[in-house]
XYZ file of C-alpha atoms in Angstrom:
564
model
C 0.000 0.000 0.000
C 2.829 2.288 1.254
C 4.725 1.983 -2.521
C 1.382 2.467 -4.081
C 0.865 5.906 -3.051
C 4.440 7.097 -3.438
C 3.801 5.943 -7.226
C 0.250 7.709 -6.987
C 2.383 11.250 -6.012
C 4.407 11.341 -8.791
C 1.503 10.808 -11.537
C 1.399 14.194 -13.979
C -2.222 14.653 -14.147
C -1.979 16.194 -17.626
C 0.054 13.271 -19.416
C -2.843 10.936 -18.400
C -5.412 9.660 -21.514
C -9.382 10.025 -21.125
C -9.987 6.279 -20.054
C -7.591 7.464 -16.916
C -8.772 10.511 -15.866
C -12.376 9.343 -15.996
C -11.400 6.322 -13.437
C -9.633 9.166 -11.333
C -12.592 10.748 -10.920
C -15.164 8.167 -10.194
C -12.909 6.138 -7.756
C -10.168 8.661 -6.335
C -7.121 6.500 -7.664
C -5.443 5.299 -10.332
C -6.515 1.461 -11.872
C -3.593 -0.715 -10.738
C -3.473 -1.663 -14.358
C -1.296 1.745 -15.120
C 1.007 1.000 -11.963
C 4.688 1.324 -13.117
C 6.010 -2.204 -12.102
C 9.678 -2.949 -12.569
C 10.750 -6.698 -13.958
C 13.396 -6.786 -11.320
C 12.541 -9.352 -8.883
C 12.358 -7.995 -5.176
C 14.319 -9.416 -2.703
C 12.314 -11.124 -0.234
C 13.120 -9.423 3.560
C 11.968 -11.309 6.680
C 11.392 -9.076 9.461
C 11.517 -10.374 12.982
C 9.196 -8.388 15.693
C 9.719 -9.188 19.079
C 6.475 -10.135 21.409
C 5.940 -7.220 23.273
C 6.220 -4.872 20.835
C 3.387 -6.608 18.420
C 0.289 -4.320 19.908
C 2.248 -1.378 19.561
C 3.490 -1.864 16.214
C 0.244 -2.677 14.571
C -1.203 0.417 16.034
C 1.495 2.614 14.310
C 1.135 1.163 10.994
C -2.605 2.025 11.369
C -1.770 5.540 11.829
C 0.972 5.878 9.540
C -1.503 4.328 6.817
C -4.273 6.770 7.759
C -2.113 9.911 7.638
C -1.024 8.475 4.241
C -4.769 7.830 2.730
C -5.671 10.851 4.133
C -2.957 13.002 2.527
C -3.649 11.349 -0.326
C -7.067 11.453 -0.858
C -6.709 15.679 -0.201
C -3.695 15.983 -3.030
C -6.612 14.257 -5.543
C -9.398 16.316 -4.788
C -6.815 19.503 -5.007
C -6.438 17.642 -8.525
C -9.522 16.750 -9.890
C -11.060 20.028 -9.227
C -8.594 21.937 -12.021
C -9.190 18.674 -14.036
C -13.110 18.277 -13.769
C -13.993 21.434 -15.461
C -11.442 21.009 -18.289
C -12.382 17.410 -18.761
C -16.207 18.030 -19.707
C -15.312 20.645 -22.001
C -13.100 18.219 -23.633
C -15.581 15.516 -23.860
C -18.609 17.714 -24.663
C -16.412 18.649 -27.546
C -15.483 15.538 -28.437
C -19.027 14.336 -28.706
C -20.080 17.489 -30.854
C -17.160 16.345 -32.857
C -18.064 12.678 -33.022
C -21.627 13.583 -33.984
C -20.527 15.777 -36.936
C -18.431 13.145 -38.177
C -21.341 10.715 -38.111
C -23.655 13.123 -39.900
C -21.063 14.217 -42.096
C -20.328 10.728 -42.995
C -23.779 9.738 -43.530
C -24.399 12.707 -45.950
C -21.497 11.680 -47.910
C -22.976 7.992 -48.437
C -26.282 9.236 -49.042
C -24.706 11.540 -51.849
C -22.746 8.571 -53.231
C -25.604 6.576 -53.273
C -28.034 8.968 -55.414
C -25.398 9.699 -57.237
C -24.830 5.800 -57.715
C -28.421 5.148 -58.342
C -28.758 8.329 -60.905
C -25.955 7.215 -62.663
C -27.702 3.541 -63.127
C -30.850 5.232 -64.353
C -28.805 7.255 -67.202
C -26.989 4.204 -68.619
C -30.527 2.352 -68.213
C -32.248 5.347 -70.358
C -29.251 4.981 -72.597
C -29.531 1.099 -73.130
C -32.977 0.572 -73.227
C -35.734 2.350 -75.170
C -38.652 0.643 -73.732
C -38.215 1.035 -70.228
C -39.013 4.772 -69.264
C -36.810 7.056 -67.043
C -36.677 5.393 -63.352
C -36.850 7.467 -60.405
C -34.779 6.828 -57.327
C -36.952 5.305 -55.214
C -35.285 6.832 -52.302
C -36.392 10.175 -53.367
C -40.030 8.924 -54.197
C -40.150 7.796 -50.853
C -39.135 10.647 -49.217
C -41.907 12.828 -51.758
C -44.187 10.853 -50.671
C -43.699 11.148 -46.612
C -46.149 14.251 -46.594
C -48.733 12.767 -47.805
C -51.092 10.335 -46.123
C -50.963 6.480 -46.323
C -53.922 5.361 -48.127
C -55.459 2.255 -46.265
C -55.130 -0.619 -48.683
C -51.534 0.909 -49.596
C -48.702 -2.304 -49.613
C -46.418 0.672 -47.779
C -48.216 0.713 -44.806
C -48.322 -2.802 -43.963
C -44.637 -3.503 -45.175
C -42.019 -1.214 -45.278
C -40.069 -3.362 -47.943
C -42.390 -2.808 -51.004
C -42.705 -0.005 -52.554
C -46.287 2.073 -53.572
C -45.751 4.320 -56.496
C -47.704 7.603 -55.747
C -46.002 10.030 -58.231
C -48.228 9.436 -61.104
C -51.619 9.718 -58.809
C -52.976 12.448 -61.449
C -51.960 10.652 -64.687
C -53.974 7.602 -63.643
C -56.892 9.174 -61.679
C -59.966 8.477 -63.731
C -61.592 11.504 -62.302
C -59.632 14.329 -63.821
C -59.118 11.875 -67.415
C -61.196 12.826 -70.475
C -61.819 11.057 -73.457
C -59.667 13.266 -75.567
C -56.705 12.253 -73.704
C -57.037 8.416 -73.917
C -58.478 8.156 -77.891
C -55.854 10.720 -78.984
C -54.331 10.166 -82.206
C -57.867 7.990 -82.965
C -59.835 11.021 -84.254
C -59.588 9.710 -87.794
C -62.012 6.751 -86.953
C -65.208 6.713 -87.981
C -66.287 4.841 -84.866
C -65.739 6.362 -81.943
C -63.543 3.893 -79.529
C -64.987 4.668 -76.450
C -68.451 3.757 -77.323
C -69.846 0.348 -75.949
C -72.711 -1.280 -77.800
C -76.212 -2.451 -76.268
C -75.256 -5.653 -77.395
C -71.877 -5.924 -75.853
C -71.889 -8.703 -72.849
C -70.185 -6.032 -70.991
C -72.465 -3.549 -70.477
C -75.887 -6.339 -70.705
C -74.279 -7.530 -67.507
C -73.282 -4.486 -65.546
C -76.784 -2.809 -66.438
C -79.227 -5.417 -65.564
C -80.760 -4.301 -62.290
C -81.575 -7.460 -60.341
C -84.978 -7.523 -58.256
C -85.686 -8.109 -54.678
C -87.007 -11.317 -55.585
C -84.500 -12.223 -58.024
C -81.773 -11.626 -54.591
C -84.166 -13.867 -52.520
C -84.072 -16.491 -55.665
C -80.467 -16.609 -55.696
C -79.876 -16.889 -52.461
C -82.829 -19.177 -51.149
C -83.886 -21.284 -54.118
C -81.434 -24.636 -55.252
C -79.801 -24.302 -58.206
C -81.104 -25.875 -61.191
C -78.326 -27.646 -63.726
C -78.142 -29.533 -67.217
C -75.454 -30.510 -68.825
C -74.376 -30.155 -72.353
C -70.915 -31.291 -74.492
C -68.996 -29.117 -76.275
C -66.104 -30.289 -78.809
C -62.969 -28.845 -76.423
C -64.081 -28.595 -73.027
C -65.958 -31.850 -72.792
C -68.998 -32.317 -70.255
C -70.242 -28.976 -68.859
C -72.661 -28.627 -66.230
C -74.495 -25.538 -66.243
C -76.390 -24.352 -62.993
C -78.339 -21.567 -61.918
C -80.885 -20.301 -59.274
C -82.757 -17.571 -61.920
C -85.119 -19.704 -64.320
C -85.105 -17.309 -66.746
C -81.124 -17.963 -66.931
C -80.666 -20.184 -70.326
C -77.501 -22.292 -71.039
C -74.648 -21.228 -73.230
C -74.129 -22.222 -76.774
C -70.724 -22.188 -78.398
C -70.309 -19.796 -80.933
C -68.211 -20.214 -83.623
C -67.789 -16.706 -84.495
C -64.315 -15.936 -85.826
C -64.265 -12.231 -86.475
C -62.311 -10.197 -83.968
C -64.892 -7.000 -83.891
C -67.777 -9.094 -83.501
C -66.324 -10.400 -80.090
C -66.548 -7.006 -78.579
C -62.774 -6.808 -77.794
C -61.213 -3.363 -76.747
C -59.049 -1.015 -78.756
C -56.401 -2.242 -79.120
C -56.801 -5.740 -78.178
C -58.451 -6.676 -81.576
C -55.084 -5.889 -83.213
C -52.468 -7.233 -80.491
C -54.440 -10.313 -79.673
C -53.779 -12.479 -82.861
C -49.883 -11.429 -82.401
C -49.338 -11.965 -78.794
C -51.461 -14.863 -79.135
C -49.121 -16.482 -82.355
C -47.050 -18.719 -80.446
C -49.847 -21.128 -79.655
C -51.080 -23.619 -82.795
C -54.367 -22.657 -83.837
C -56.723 -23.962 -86.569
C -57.236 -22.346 -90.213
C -61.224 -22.126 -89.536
C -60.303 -19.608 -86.179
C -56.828 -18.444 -86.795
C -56.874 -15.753 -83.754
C -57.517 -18.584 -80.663
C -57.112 -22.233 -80.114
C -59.393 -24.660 -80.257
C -59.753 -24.705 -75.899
C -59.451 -20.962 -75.900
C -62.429 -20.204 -78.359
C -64.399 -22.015 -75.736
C -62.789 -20.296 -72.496
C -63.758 -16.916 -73.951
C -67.218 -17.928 -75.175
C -67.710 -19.061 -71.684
C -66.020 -15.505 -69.841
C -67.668 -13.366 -72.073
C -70.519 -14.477 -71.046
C -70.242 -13.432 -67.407
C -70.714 -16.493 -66.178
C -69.075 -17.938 -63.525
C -66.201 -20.979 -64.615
C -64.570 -23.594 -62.763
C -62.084 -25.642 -65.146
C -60.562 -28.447 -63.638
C -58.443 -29.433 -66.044
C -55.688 -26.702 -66.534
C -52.601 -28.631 -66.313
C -49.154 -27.077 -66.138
C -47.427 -28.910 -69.103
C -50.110 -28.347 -71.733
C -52.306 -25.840 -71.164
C -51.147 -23.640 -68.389
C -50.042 -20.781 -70.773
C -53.583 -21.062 -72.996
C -55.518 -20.476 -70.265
C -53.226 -17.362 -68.840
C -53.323 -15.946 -72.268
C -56.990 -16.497 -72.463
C -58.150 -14.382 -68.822
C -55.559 -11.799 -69.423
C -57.033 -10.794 -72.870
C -60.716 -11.108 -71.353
C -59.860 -9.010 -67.445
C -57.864 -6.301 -69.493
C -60.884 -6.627 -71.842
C -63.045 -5.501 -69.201
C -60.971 -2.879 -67.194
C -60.280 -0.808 -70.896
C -64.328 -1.068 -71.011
C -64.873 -0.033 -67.863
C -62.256 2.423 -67.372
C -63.625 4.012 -71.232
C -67.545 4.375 -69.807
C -66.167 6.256 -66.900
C -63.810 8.755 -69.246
C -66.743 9.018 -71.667
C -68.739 10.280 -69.402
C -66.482 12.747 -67.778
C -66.556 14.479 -71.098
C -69.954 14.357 -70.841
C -70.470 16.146 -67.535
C -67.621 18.300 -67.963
C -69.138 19.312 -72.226
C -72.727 19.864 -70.814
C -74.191 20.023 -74.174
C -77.327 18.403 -73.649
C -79.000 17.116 -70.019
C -77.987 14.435 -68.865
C -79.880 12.086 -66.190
C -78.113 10.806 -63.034
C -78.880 7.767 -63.687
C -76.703 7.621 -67.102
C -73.606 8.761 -65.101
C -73.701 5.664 -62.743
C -70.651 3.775 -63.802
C -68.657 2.878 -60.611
C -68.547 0.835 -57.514
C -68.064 1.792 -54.442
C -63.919 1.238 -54.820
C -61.811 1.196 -58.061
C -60.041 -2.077 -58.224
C -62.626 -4.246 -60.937
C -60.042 -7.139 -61.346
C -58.727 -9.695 -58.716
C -55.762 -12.170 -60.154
C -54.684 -14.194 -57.050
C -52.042 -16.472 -58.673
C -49.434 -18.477 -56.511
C -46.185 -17.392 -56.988
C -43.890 -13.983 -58.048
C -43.064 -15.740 -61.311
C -46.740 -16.457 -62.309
C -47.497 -12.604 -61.412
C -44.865 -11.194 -64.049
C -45.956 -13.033 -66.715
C -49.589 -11.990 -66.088
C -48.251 -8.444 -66.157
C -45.975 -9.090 -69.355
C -49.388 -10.323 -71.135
C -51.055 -6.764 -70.130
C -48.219 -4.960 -71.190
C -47.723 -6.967 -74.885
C -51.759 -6.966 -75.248
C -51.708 -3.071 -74.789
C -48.543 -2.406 -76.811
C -49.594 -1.479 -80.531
C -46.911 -2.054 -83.320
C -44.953 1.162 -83.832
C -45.617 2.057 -80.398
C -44.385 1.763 -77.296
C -46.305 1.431 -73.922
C -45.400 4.083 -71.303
C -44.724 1.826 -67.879
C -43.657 3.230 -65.029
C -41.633 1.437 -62.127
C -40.678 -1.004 -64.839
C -36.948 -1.887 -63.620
C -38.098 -2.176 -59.649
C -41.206 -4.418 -61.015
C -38.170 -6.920 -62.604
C -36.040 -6.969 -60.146
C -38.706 -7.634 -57.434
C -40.679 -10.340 -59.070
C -37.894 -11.611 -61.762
C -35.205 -14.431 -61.184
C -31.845 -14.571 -61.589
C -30.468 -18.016 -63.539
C -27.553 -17.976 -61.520
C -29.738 -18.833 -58.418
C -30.899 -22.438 -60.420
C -28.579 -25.510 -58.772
C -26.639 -26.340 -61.837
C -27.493 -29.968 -62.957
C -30.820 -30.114 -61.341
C -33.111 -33.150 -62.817
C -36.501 -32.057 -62.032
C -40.115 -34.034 -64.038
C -41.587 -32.032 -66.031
C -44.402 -30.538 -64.048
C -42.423 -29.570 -61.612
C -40.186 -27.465 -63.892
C -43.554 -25.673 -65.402
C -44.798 -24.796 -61.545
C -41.556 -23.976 -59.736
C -40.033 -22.009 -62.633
C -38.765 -18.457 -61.624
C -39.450 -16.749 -59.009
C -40.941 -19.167 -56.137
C -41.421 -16.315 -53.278
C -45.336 -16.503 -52.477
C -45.620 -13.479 -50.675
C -46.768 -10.364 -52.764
C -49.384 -7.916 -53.584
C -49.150 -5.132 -56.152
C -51.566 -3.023 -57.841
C -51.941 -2.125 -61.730
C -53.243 1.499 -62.896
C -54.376 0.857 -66.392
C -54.985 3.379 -69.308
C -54.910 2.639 -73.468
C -51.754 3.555 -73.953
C -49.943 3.517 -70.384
C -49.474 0.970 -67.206
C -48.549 2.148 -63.815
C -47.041 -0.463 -61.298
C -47.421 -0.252 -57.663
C -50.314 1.884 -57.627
C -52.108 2.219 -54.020
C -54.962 -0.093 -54.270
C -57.746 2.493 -54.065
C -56.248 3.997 -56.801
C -55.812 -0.098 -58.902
C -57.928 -1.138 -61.637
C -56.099 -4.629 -61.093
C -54.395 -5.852 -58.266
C -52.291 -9.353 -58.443
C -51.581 -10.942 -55.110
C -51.180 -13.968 -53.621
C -53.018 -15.502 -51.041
C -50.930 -15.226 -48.472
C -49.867 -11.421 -49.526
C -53.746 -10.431 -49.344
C -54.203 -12.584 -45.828
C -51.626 -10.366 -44.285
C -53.795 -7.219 -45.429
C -57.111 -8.325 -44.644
C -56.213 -9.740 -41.217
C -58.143 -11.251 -38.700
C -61.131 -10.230 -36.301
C -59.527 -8.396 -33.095
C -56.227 -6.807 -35.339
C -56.192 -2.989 -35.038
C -55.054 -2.611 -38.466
C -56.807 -4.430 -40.903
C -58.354 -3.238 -43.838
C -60.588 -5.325 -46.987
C -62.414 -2.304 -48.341
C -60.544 -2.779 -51.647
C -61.886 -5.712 -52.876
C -65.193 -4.450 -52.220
C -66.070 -3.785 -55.783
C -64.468 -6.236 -57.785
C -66.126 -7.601 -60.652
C -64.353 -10.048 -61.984
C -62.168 -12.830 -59.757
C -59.377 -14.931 -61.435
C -57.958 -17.633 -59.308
C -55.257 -19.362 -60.934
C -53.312 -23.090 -59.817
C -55.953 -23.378 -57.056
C -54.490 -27.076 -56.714
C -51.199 -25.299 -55.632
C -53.065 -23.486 -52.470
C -54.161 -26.811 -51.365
C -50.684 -27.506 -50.286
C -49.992 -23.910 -49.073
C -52.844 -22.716 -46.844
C -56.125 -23.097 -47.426
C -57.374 -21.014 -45.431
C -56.304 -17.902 -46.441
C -58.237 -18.554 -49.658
C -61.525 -19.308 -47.625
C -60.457 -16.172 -45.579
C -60.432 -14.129 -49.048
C -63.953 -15.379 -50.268
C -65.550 -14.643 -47.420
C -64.636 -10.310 -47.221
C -65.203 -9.967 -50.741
C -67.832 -7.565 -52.066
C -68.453 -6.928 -48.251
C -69.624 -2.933 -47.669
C -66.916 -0.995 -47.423
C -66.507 0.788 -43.759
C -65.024 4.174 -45.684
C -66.244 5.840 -48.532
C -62.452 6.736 -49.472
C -63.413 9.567 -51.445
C -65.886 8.148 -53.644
C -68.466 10.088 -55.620
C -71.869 8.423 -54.731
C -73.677 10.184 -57.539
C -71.577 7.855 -59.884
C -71.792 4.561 -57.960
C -74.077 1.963 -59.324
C -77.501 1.233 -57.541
C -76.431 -2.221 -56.510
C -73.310 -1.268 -55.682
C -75.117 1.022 -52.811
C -77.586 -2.054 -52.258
C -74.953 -3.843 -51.150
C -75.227 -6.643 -54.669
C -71.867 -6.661 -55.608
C -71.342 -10.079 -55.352
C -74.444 -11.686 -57.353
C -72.376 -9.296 -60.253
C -69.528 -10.875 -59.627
C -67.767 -12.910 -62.614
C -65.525 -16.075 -60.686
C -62.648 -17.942 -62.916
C -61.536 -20.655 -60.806
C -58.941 -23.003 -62.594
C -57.127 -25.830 -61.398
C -55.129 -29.101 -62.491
C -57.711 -31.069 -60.516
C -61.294 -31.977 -58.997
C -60.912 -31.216 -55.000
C -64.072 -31.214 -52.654
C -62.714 -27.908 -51.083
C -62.030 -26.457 -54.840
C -66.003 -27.471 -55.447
C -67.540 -25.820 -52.434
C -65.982 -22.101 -53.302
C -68.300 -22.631 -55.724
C -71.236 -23.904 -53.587
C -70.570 -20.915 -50.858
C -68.945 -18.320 -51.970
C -70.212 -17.471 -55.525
C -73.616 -16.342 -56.324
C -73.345 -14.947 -59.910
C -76.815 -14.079 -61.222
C -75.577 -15.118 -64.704
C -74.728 -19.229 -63.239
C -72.127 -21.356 -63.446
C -70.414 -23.475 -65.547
């Protein structure tokens, strides 16, 4: 103890580092760690104390030791009070320093990084004609923190995806006008936008039902007959409305007689080319003739029989064409009447201006995996892209590298059968959502949902939205209106979860709990009598016959039009 404090004496205060001075303070002496202690190996001393001297001696080294702490502990308080004051100053400084290093370093690597991601977009714009000028999503994100989260929105629910909000106006159907989506058509003698009396389209949106026709549907047993048709074999045809007939297959072979949207009567038969079709109907195949007789129609379809290996892509091809079919129509009786309302020319009723649900999104396309929802999209985007000219898509680059694969991430040598490489191709992840703005001539990706015509989703990705009773947020407002509902590979969910499909069926066309800024002078009268869902076109298709496939059907579908 004694040597110990004559080291502590001769410390210079000022030569000692931060770590030191701080230990100084807090426990009044040096950490033995920093005592000077010399290699040289003490000689050991014995020291002999007589008997009578023992009480006496341990009382003096008491009181020498005391008078030692004592002095001491007064020559380190004389110490620490010149050192205190300078050593806060030094660390508060050296805090203010180490924080404007941090933000100065984080600066610098946010620069680098827009810089980085600016540069990518230039050589990408330099490359590449197709794909339009990309925006760093950073800075989108960042645009788009003052404004609020729509309910619905992907963003609020994960923070990973991302919700394109920059080209809200562009898309919004309520500030759109006819002029602006049939420019350059003004040469036609028919006018584009107009839909015929004897399109299926419009005979099955304008039917208003009857309270007794809702009571038939929904208390009466269906009534079914069956009928053969060359492609699609036995069909049984039911329906709970007598005056409901059966469908006959048409043969009809002429693209404008088939009621198909500008421009799908001119991209169809090219998009459509790699499939073998017959010389009698050179624009489908034999199977999809059939399909479309059956979804133009409006009535509801379960096909069984979709198989991976042969007819997986038919069938895609063939409810792409007929759900962008019916958005384009949709989305043109809404813009048609804007320039009605906004010309004023002649009076118009109320009634004629009813032309929307309750919510925007028409089209539901719950499909299994990432790699099934980018070819959906790459079918919109061919079917809308007109020779000569190109389609304007925005978030195009984010949309591949989200839901596209890379080959490098296939085990080299892998023996798969053949099924298995037409289902697990791609992109396998089978959690997603994402929402499709559609216009004639432009697409926008990762559109907010209330402001969709189409969203694509898996089950899973919509479960995690629509929650479950007792979860604060929650929200199934958005699939409130839709009109037509394409579930693809339902035989895949059966070895997913099947509940999350069940979970989907049962909140759609439910009355929405927000209006979400909807204009109830244009909403359709059984939209607002809560009849969404005995309008409601179901394409269910799977690679086989399942008891809980069947009773979707049986439960969960009431389309006034039947079933086949």
């Amino acid at each position: 103890m004694g040597k110990r404090s004559k080291q502590r004496k001769e410390v210079n205060v000022s030569s000692l580092t931060k770590k030191q001075k701080k230990h100084l303070k807090d426990f009044g002496e040096q950490h033995p760690f920093y005592d000077q202690v010399s290699n040289v190996q003490e000689r050991t001393q014995l020291v002999e104390l007589p008997d009578s001297s023992e009480n006496e001696s341990h009382s003096e080294s008491e009181a020498e030791s005391e008078e030692e702490n004592a002095n001491m502990y007064q020559q380190l308080l004389a110490t620490l009070k010149h050192v205190s004051d300078d050593e806060e100053e030094e660390e508060d400084e050296e805090e203010e320093e180490d924080d404007e290093d941090q933000m100065q370093d984080e600066n610098e690597q946010l620069s680098s990084n827009a810089e980085e991601e600016d540069s990518e977009e230039e050589q990408e714009a330099e490359g590449d004609e197709d794909v339009q000028e990309e925006h760093v999503a950073e800075g989108e994100e960042q645009g788009d923190d003052d404004k609020p989260t729509e309910p619905g929105d992907p963003a609020q629910e994960d923070g990973e995806e991302f919700t394109d909000s920059k080209h809200e106006t562009k898309f919004c159907l309520e500030t759109n006008f006819l002029e602006e989506d049939a420019e350059g058509q003004k040469n036609e003698t028919a006018e584009p936008s107009v839909i015929t009396s004897e399109d299926p389209f419009k005979k099955h949106i304008d039917r208003e039902l009857e309270e007794d026709e809702v009571n038939q549907i929904t208390g009466n047993p269906k009534t079914s007959s069956s009928l053969k048709w060359p492609a699609l074999g036995q069909l049984v045809f039911s329906s709970a409305l007598k005056n409901v007939h059966p469908l006959k297959s048409e043969k009809e072979t002429d693209l404008t007689k088939l009621h198909l949207r500008k421009p799908l009567d001119s991209t169809w038969p090219r998009v459509n080319s790699s499939f073998p079709t017959g010389e009698s109907n050179p624009n489908f195949t034999a199977l999809q003739r059939e399909l479309f007789t059956v979804m133009n129609s409006y009535k509801d379809l379960y096909y069984p029989s979709r198989m991976a290996t042969a007819q997986g892509e038919e069938v895609r091809h063939i409810y792409c064409l007929h759900a962008l079919n019916h958005v384009l129509k949709a989305n043109a009786q809404v813009l048609n009447n804007n320039s009605k309302k906004r010309d004023q020319k002649t009076a118009l009723d109320d009634e004629e201006l009813r032309d929307q649900g309750l919510t925007r999104p028409k089209v539901l396309i719950v499909v299994p995996f990432r790699e099934s929802a980018l070819r959906v999209v790459q079918l919109f985007i061919s079917l809308l892209e007109v020779p000569g000219k190109k389609v304007d898509v925005s978030n195009k680059k984010r949309f591949k590298d989200e839901f596209g694969s890379d080959p490098e991430d296939r085990p080299p040598n892998l023996k798969r059968p053949e099924d298995y490489e037409a289902i697990f191709a791609g992109n396998i992840d089978d959690h997603f959502r994402i929402g499709l703005s559609i216009l004639q001539k432009s697409v926008r990706l990762y559109s907010p949902f209330y402001s969709s015509d189409i969203i694509i989703a898996s089950p899973l990705g919509l479960r995690t939205i629509i929650g479950s009773e007792g979860e604060k947020k929650r929200d199934f407002d958005f699939i409130s209106s839709i009109e037509v509902l394409v579930i693809d590979q339902a035989d895949i969910y059966l070895m997913q979860n099947w509940e999350h499909v069940l979970l989907l069926m049962s909140h759609l066309n439910l009355q929405p709990k927000d209006s979400h800024g909807v204009d109830f002078s244009r909403v359709r009268m059984w939209n607002l009598s809560n009849w969404a869902s005995y309008y409601r076109q179901t394409l269910l298709f799977s690679a086989l016959q399942d008891p809980q496939i069947n009773s979707i059907f049986n439960k969960h579908c009431f389309n006034y039009s039947g079933q086949i």
